[in-house]
Coordinates of C-alpha atoms in Angstrom, one line a residue:
M7 CA 152.1 -86.5 83.5
N8 CA 154.3 -86.5 86.9
T9 CA 154.3 -84.1 89.6
K10 CA 155.6 -81.3 88.8
E11 CA 153.4 -80.7 85.1
V12 CA 150.2 -81.0 87.4
G13 CA 151.1 -78.4 89.6
E14 CA 152.6 -75.9 87.2
I15 CA 149.0 -76.1 85.6
R16 CA 147.5 -75.6 88.9
R17 CA 149.3 -72.6 89.7
H18 CA 148.4 -70.9 86.6
L19 CA 144.8 -71.3 86.7
R20 CA 143.6 -68.6 88.8
R21 CA 142.3 -65.7 87.5
D22 CA 144.7 -63.6 88.1
R23 CA 146.8 -65.8 86.2
S24 CA 145.1 -67.4 83.7
N25 CA 143.4 -66.8 79.9
M26 CA 140.2 -67.8 80.7
T27 CA 137.3 -65.3 79.9
A28 CA 134.3 -67.4 80.6
I29 CA 133.5 -70.1 82.5
Y30 CA 130.7 -72.1 81.0
G31 CA 128.6 -74.1 84.1
C32 CA 125.6 -76.8 83.5
Y33 CA 122.9 -78.2 86.5
V34 CA 122.1 -81.7 86.5
N35 CA 119.5 -83.0 88.7
D36 CA 119.3 -86.7 90.4
N37 CA 117.6 -88.3 87.6
R38 CA 119.9 -86.8 85.3
Q39 CA 117.5 -83.8 83.6
I40 CA 119.7 -80.9 82.7
V41 CA 117.7 -78.3 84.6
A42 CA 120.1 -75.5 84.0
Q43 CA 122.9 -74.3 81.8
F44 CA 125.2 -70.8 82.1
R45 CA 127.9 -68.4 81.3
Q46 CA 129.9 -66.7 83.8
S47 CA 132.5 -64.1 82.2
T48 CA 135.7 -64.1 84.6
G49 CA 136.4 -60.9 83.6
I50 CA 133.7 -58.8 85.4
M51 CA 133.2 -61.6 88.7
P52 CA 133.2 -60.3 91.9
E53 CA 136.8 -61.7 93.6
N54 CA 135.0 -63.7 96.1
E55 CA 133.1 -65.3 93.3
A56 CA 136.1 -65.6 90.9
E57 CA 137.9 -67.4 93.4
K58 CA 135.5 -70.1 94.3
Y59 CA 135.3 -71.4 90.5
F60 CA 138.8 -71.3 90.3
G61 CA 138.9 -73.2 93.6
L62 CA 137.0 -76.1 91.8
L63 CA 138.6 -76.2 88.6
R64 CA 141.8 -76.2 90.6
R65 CA 140.8 -79.1 93.1
S66 CA 140.0 -81.1 89.8
L67 CA 144.5 -81.6 89.5
S68 CA 144.5 -82.5 93.1
G69 CA 145.9 -85.6 95.3
S70 CA 148.2 -88.1 94.2
L71 CA 149.2 -89.6 90.6
G72 CA 148.1 -92.9 90.4
K73 CA 145.2 -92.5 93.2
N74 CA 143.7 -89.8 92.1
L75 CA 145.2 -88.3 89.4
H76 CA 145.4 -91.1 86.2
D77 CA 146.9 -90.9 82.5
L78 CA 144.3 -91.8 79.7
T79 CA 145.5 -93.0 77.1
F80 CA 143.8 -92.4 73.6
K81 CA 144.5 -95.3 70.6
T82 CA 146.0 -93.5 67.5
S83 CA 142.4 -94.8 65.9
Q84 CA 140.5 -92.0 68.4
V85 CA 143.1 -89.7 67.3
T86 CA 142.1 -89.8 63.6
E87 CA 138.7 -91.5 63.5
G88 CA 137.5 -91.2 67.2
K89 CA 133.7 -89.6 68.0
E90 CA 134.9 -88.9 71.8
H91 CA 138.6 -87.4 71.0
K92 CA 136.6 -85.4 68.1
L93 CA 134.6 -83.8 70.2
L94 CA 137.0 -82.9 72.6
M95 CA 139.7 -81.1 70.0
E96 CA 136.5 -79.6 68.8
L97 CA 135.2 -77.7 71.5
R98 CA 139.2 -77.4 72.6
A99 CA 139.6 -75.3 68.9
T100 CA 136.1 -73.0 69.5
Q101 CA 136.6 -72.3 73.2
L102 CA 133.8 -73.7 74.4
K103 CA 131.7 -71.1 72.1
D104 CA 130.2 -73.2 70.3
D105 CA 126.6 -74.0 72.1
A106 CA 125.5 -77.1 70.5
L107 CA 129.1 -78.8 71.1
R108 CA 128.5 -78.2 74.8
Q109 CA 124.9 -78.8 74.6
Q110 CA 126.3 -82.6 73.2
F111 CA 129.1 -83.0 75.9
Y112 CA 127.3 -82.5 79.1
E113 CA 124.0 -84.7 77.1
K114 CA 126.8 -87.0 77.6
I115 CA 128.0 -86.9 80.8
A116 CA 124.1 -86.6 82.1
E117 CA 123.2 -89.9 80.1
S118 CA 126.8 -92.1 81.6
L119 CA 127.7 -90.7 85.3
N120 CA 125.0 -91.6 87.5
M121 CA 126.1 -89.6 90.9
Q122 CA 122.3 -90.6 93.0
E123 CA 122.5 -87.1 93.7
S124 CA 122.0 -83.8 91.6
Y125 CA 125.6 -82.2 90.5
L126 CA 127.5 -79.6 88.9
I127 CA 129.7 -80.1 85.7
L128 CA 132.1 -77.0 85.5
L129 CA 134.3 -76.4 82.2
G130 CA 136.8 -73.7 81.0
C131 CA 139.4 -73.6 78.4
D132 CA 142.5 -71.8 78.6
T133 CA 145.6 -70.8 76.8
Y134 CA 149.0 -71.2 78.6
D135 CA 152.3 -69.4 77.5
V136 CA 154.4 -72.5 78.4
P137 CA 157.4 -69.9 79.9
F138 CA 161.0 -71.4 78.9
K139 CA 163.0 -73.6 81.6
S140 CA 166.4 -73.8 81.7
R141 CA 168.3 -76.0 83.3
D142 CA 168.7 -75.4 86.9
E143 CA 165.3 -75.3 86.6
D144 CA 164.6 -71.6 86.1
M145 CA 161.4 -70.5 84.9
Q146 CA 161.7 -67.8 82.1
P147 CA 158.6 -66.7 80.9
D148 CA 159.8 -63.5 79.0
A149 CA 160.9 -67.0 76.9
S150 CA 157.7 -68.9 75.9
G151 CA 158.3 -71.5 73.2
E152 CA 155.2 -73.4 73.7
S153 CA 151.2 -72.8 73.9
Y154 CA 149.6 -74.8 75.8
T155 CA 145.7 -74.7 75.1
Y156 CA 143.5 -77.3 77.2
L157 CA 140.2 -77.9 78.5
I158 CA 139.8 -78.3 82.5
C159 CA 136.6 -79.7 83.4
A160 CA 135.4 -80.7 87.5
V161 CA 131.9 -82.6 88.0
C162 CA 131.2 -81.3 91.5
P163 CA 128.1 -83.1 93.8
V164 CA 125.3 -80.2 94.6
K165 CA 124.1 -80.9 98.5
Q166 CA 120.4 -79.1 100.0
Q167 CA 121.8 -76.8 102.7
K168 CA 120.5 -77.4 105.6
Q169 CA 117.8 -74.9 107.4
N170 CA 120.0 -72.0 109.5
L171 CA 118.9 -69.4 111.8
C172 CA 120.7 -66.2 110.2
Y173 CA 122.0 -62.8 111.6
V174 CA 120.1 -59.7 109.4
P175 CA 121.8 -56.7 110.3
E176 CA 119.4 -54.4 108.5
S177 CA 116.7 -55.5 111.5
K178 CA 119.2 -57.0 114.1
D179 CA 117.6 -60.4 114.7
F180 CA 117.9 -63.8 113.4
H181 CA 115.5 -65.4 110.1
D182 CA 115.2 -68.9 109.0
S183 CA 118.0 -68.8 105.5
G184 CA 115.6 -71.6 103.7
I185 CA 116.9 -74.2 101.8
R186 CA 120.0 -73.7 99.4
S187 CA 121.9 -75.9 96.3
V188 CA 125.3 -75.5 96.6
A189 CA 128.4 -76.9 95.0
G190 CA 130.8 -79.4 96.6
A191 CA 134.1 -80.2 95.9
P192 CA 134.8 -82.3 92.6
E193 CA 134.3 -86.2 92.7
L194 CA 135.4 -85.6 89.3
G195 CA 137.3 -84.2 86.6
F196 CA 139.5 -84.2 83.6
L197 CA 142.3 -82.1 81.9
F198 CA 142.5 -82.5 78.1
P199 CA 145.1 -83.0 76.6
A200 CA 147.9 -83.8 78.6
F201 CA 150.4 -81.6 79.1
D202 CA 153.8 -83.7 78.9
N203 CA 156.8 -82.7 79.2
R204 CA 155.6 -79.2 79.0
A205 CA 153.9 -79.9 75.9
T206 CA 150.6 -80.5 73.9
N207 CA 150.3 -84.0 73.7
I208 CA 146.9 -84.8 72.6
Y209 CA 147.5 -88.4 72.9
N210 CA 146.6 -88.6 76.6
A211 CA 144.4 -86.8 79.6
L212 CA 144.8 -86.4 83.1
Y213 CA 141.5 -87.8 84.9
Y214 CA 140.7 -86.9 88.6
T215 CA 138.7 -89.2 90.6
H216 CA 138.1 -87.8 94.4
S217 CA 137.4 -91.6 95.9
P218 CA 140.2 -94.1 95.6
K219 CA 136.9 -96.4 95.9
E220 CA 135.2 -95.2 92.6
N221 CA 136.8 -94.1 88.9
H222 CA 133.6 -94.1 87.9
E223 CA 134.0 -96.1 84.8
D224 CA 131.0 -95.5 83.0
F225 CA 131.5 -91.4 83.0
V226 CA 135.6 -92.9 81.2
R227 CA 133.9 -94.7 78.5
A228 CA 130.9 -92.0 77.7
V229 CA 133.7 -89.1 77.1
F230 CA 137.3 -90.8 76.4
Q231 CA 135.9 -94.6 75.2
T232 CA 139.0 -95.6 76.9
A233 CA 140.5 -97.7 79.5
V234 CA 140.9 -96.1 83.1
A235 CA 142.8 -98.4 86.0
M236 CA 141.4 -99.8 89.0
P237 CA 140.4 -97.8 91.9
A238 CA 143.3 -97.5 94.3
A239 CA 141.3 -99.4 97.0
E240 CA 140.3 -102.4 94.8
Q241 CA 143.8 -102.5 93.7
K242 CA 144.8 -103.0 97.2
K243 CA 142.4 -105.6 98.2
A244 CA 143.2 -107.3 95.2
F245 CA 147.0 -107.6 95.3
E246 CA 146.3 -109.0 99.6
S247 CA 144.1 -111.4 97.5
L248 CA 146.7 -112.6 95.0
L249 CA 149.0 -112.8 97.8
S250 CA 147.5 -115.4 100.1
A251 CA 146.2 -117.2 97.0
S252 CA 148.9 -117.7 94.5
L253 CA 151.4 -118.5 97.8
E254 CA 149.2 -120.7 99.7
E255 CA 151.1 -122.5 102.5
Q256 CA 153.8 -120.1 102.0
C257 CA 151.9 -116.9 102.7
S258 CA 153.7 -116.6 106.1
M259 CA 153.8 -113.4 108.4
E260 CA 157.3 -112.9 107.1
V261 CA 157.1 -113.1 103.6
V262 CA 154.1 -109.8 103.9
Q263 CA 156.7 -108.2 106.2
A264 CA 159.2 -109.0 103.5
V265 CA 157.4 -107.0 100.7
H266 CA 155.7 -104.1 103.0
T267 CA 159.3 -103.1 103.7
E268 CA 160.6 -103.7 100.4
L269 CA 158.1 -101.1 99.0
C270 CA 158.1 -98.9 101.9
Q271 CA 161.6 -98.4 100.9
Q272 CA 161.3 -98.3 97.9
I273 CA 158.9 -95.4 98.4
A274 CA 160.8 -93.3 100.7
M275 CA 164.0 -93.5 98.4
H276 CA 161.9 -91.9 96.0
K277 CA 160.8 -89.3 97.8
E278 CA 164.6 -88.2 99.2
S279 CA 165.2 -88.1 94.6
K280 CA 162.9 -85.6 94.7
I281 CA 162.1 -87.3 90.9
P282 CA 158.8 -86.2 89.9
E283 CA 158.0 -89.3 88.0
P284 CA 155.3 -91.3 89.8
L285 CA 157.4 -94.4 91.2
L286 CA 155.7 -98.1 90.1
I287 CA 156.6 -101.2 90.8
H288 CA 155.8 -104.0 88.8
K289 CA 155.5 -107.8 89.6
E290 CA 159.4 -109.4 88.6
Q291 CA 160.4 -106.8 91.7
V292 CA 157.9 -108.5 94.3
Q293 CA 158.5 -111.8 93.3
Q294 CA 162.3 -111.4 94.1
V295 CA 161.5 -110.2 97.3
L296 CA 159.2 -113.8 97.7
A297 CA 162.6 -115.5 96.3
A298 CA 164.5 -114.0 99.1
C299 CA 162.4 -114.9 101.7
G300 CA 162.9 -118.8 100.4
V301 CA 159.5 -118.7 98.4
G302 CA 159.5 -121.3 95.8
E303 CA 160.3 -120.8 91.9
E304 CA 156.8 -122.5 91.4
K305 CA 154.6 -120.2 94.3
R306 CA 156.7 -117.4 92.6
S307 CA 155.6 -118.1 88.4
K308 CA 151.8 -119.2 90.0
F309 CA 152.0 -115.6 91.8
G310 CA 153.6 -114.4 88.5
V311 CA 150.3 -115.4 85.7
Q312 CA 147.5 -114.4 88.7
F313 CA 149.3 -111.1 88.8
D314 CA 148.7 -110.5 84.9
E315 CA 145.1 -111.7 84.7
V316 CA 144.4 -109.7 87.8
F317 CA 146.2 -106.3 86.8
G318 CA 147.2 -106.9 83.2
Y319 CA 149.9 -107.9 81.1
E320 CA 153.1 -106.0 82.3
A321 CA 151.6 -104.0 84.4
E322 CA 152.7 -101.3 86.8
L323 CA 151.5 -100.3 90.0
H324 CA 151.8 -97.9 92.4
P325 CA 153.1 -99.0 95.4
K326 CA 151.2 -96.2 97.3
N327 CA 147.7 -98.0 96.0
I328 CA 148.7 -101.4 97.4
I329 CA 150.1 -101.0 100.8
D330 CA 149.5 -98.4 103.9
E331 CA 153.2 -96.9 104.3
K332 CA 152.3 -95.9 107.4
R333 CA 150.9 -98.9 109.8
V334 CA 151.2 -102.6 109.4
Q335 CA 147.7 -104.6 110.7
I336 CA 147.3 -107.8 112.0
H337 CA 143.9 -109.2 112.5
T338 CA 142.7 -112.5 114.1
P339 CA 138.8 -113.3 115.0
D340 CA 139.6 -111.7 118.5
A341 CA 142.4 -109.7 118.4
S342 CA 143.7 -106.4 116.1
I343 CA 147.4 -105.1 116.3
Q344 CA 148.5 -101.9 114.9
I345 CA 152.1 -101.5 114.3
D346 CA 154.7 -98.9 112.7
P347 CA 156.3 -100.2 110.0
A348 CA 159.4 -99.4 111.2
R349 CA 159.1 -101.9 114.0
A350 CA 157.5 -104.1 112.5
D351 CA 160.4 -107.1 113.2
A352 CA 158.9 -106.6 117.1
V353 CA 156.2 -109.4 116.1
E354 CA 156.9 -112.6 115.1
T355 CA 154.5 -115.8 114.9
R356 CA 155.1 -119.0 117.3
I357 CA 153.9 -122.6 117.5
I358 CA 154.0 -122.7 122.0
G359 CA 152.5 -126.5 122.9
G360 CA 151.0 -127.1 119.4
V361 CA 148.9 -123.5 120.4
K362 CA 149.5 -120.6 117.1
Y363 CA 150.5 -117.8 118.6
I364 CA 151.4 -113.9 117.5
L365 CA 153.9 -112.4 119.8
V366 CA 154.6 -109.1 119.8
R367 CA 157.9 -107.6 121.6
A368 CA 156.3 -105.1 124.8
E369 CA 159.5 -104.0 126.3
E370 CA 158.2 -100.7 128.1
D371 CA 155.2 -98.4 128.0
V372 CA 152.7 -100.6 128.0
E373 CA 148.6 -99.7 128.4
V374 CA 145.4 -101.4 129.3
N375 CA 142.3 -99.8 129.0
G376 CA 144.3 -96.5 128.9
V377 CA 146.1 -98.0 132.4
S378 CA 150.3 -98.2 132.6
V379 CA 150.8 -102.0 133.5
H380 CA 153.7 -103.9 134.1
I381 CA 154.8 -107.3 132.8
G382 CA 155.9 -109.5 135.5
E383 CA 158.4 -112.4 135.1
S384 CA 155.7 -114.9 136.3

């Protein structure tokens, strides 16, 4: 799915727009025990309560593609014979009304997901009559040619809210509100089937994870029995280690800056182009930058081999996952420097009198501990 398709479903996922008649929930405690299940009719919910329920479901479609939102692909054998795919399809076909199927799904999650705290599973099933879109991107709601029925799931941590003194209008004083269990923003969730090319794709699902450091692989394995991308934070660390290990002595500051600059430029160009599909890079693009920096063929080949070992053969990465486009950071055991990528050329390395230095051009507005200082000639 691309950003426009995700946005289209998010905009539809509201009580006054969707055809969802009920939202189902399951409360799991920190011992992985199911302690409560419920069904909330969307038609009789108070307005503020409905907005909170739909808001939590929408949050499972938030964030960046590749960092928070991941495409999951089923093999053909899974679609024809896989029990995980079959369960999802049956939940969708029954619009979540089958108690036994919901129970089976809840138990699957409770057995696999360890969040070390209580959590709430929210489930909804909706049918979206997809409006026809003309070549100039104008929507024509009365000309729908596609009916998209989907499951939406959000898994929300439940936290114990601290006791507070709350004002009670009837008695005109304050009383202890007691301890309350409050559902937070989703930690993970999914949309099934995917909405690819604005149509139903039962071979794919869109998976959401709030943290770029955690992809909850056990949950993905239990519910989808398919692979999920390495967490974005791990991708960044792996790519940094890969450059250092494969290039060895040729991994200079100039080379690392060149790779960073090239990826930043690609991100900027992609943003300006307003292409809805996410930007992806492959190892050959990085190798071309390395070649332009004078890195030898042996080191470039080593980088390619190790890239495949770490990320998978012919893997493509989201550049925002492997660099920080907003800053360049330089660390030594004694100092740290942070620079705007646009001014990365103000930093250079030099050996003076046999000692290695990192030099930062300082022409104006220099401060030390918040105090403006002047740099003299001597």
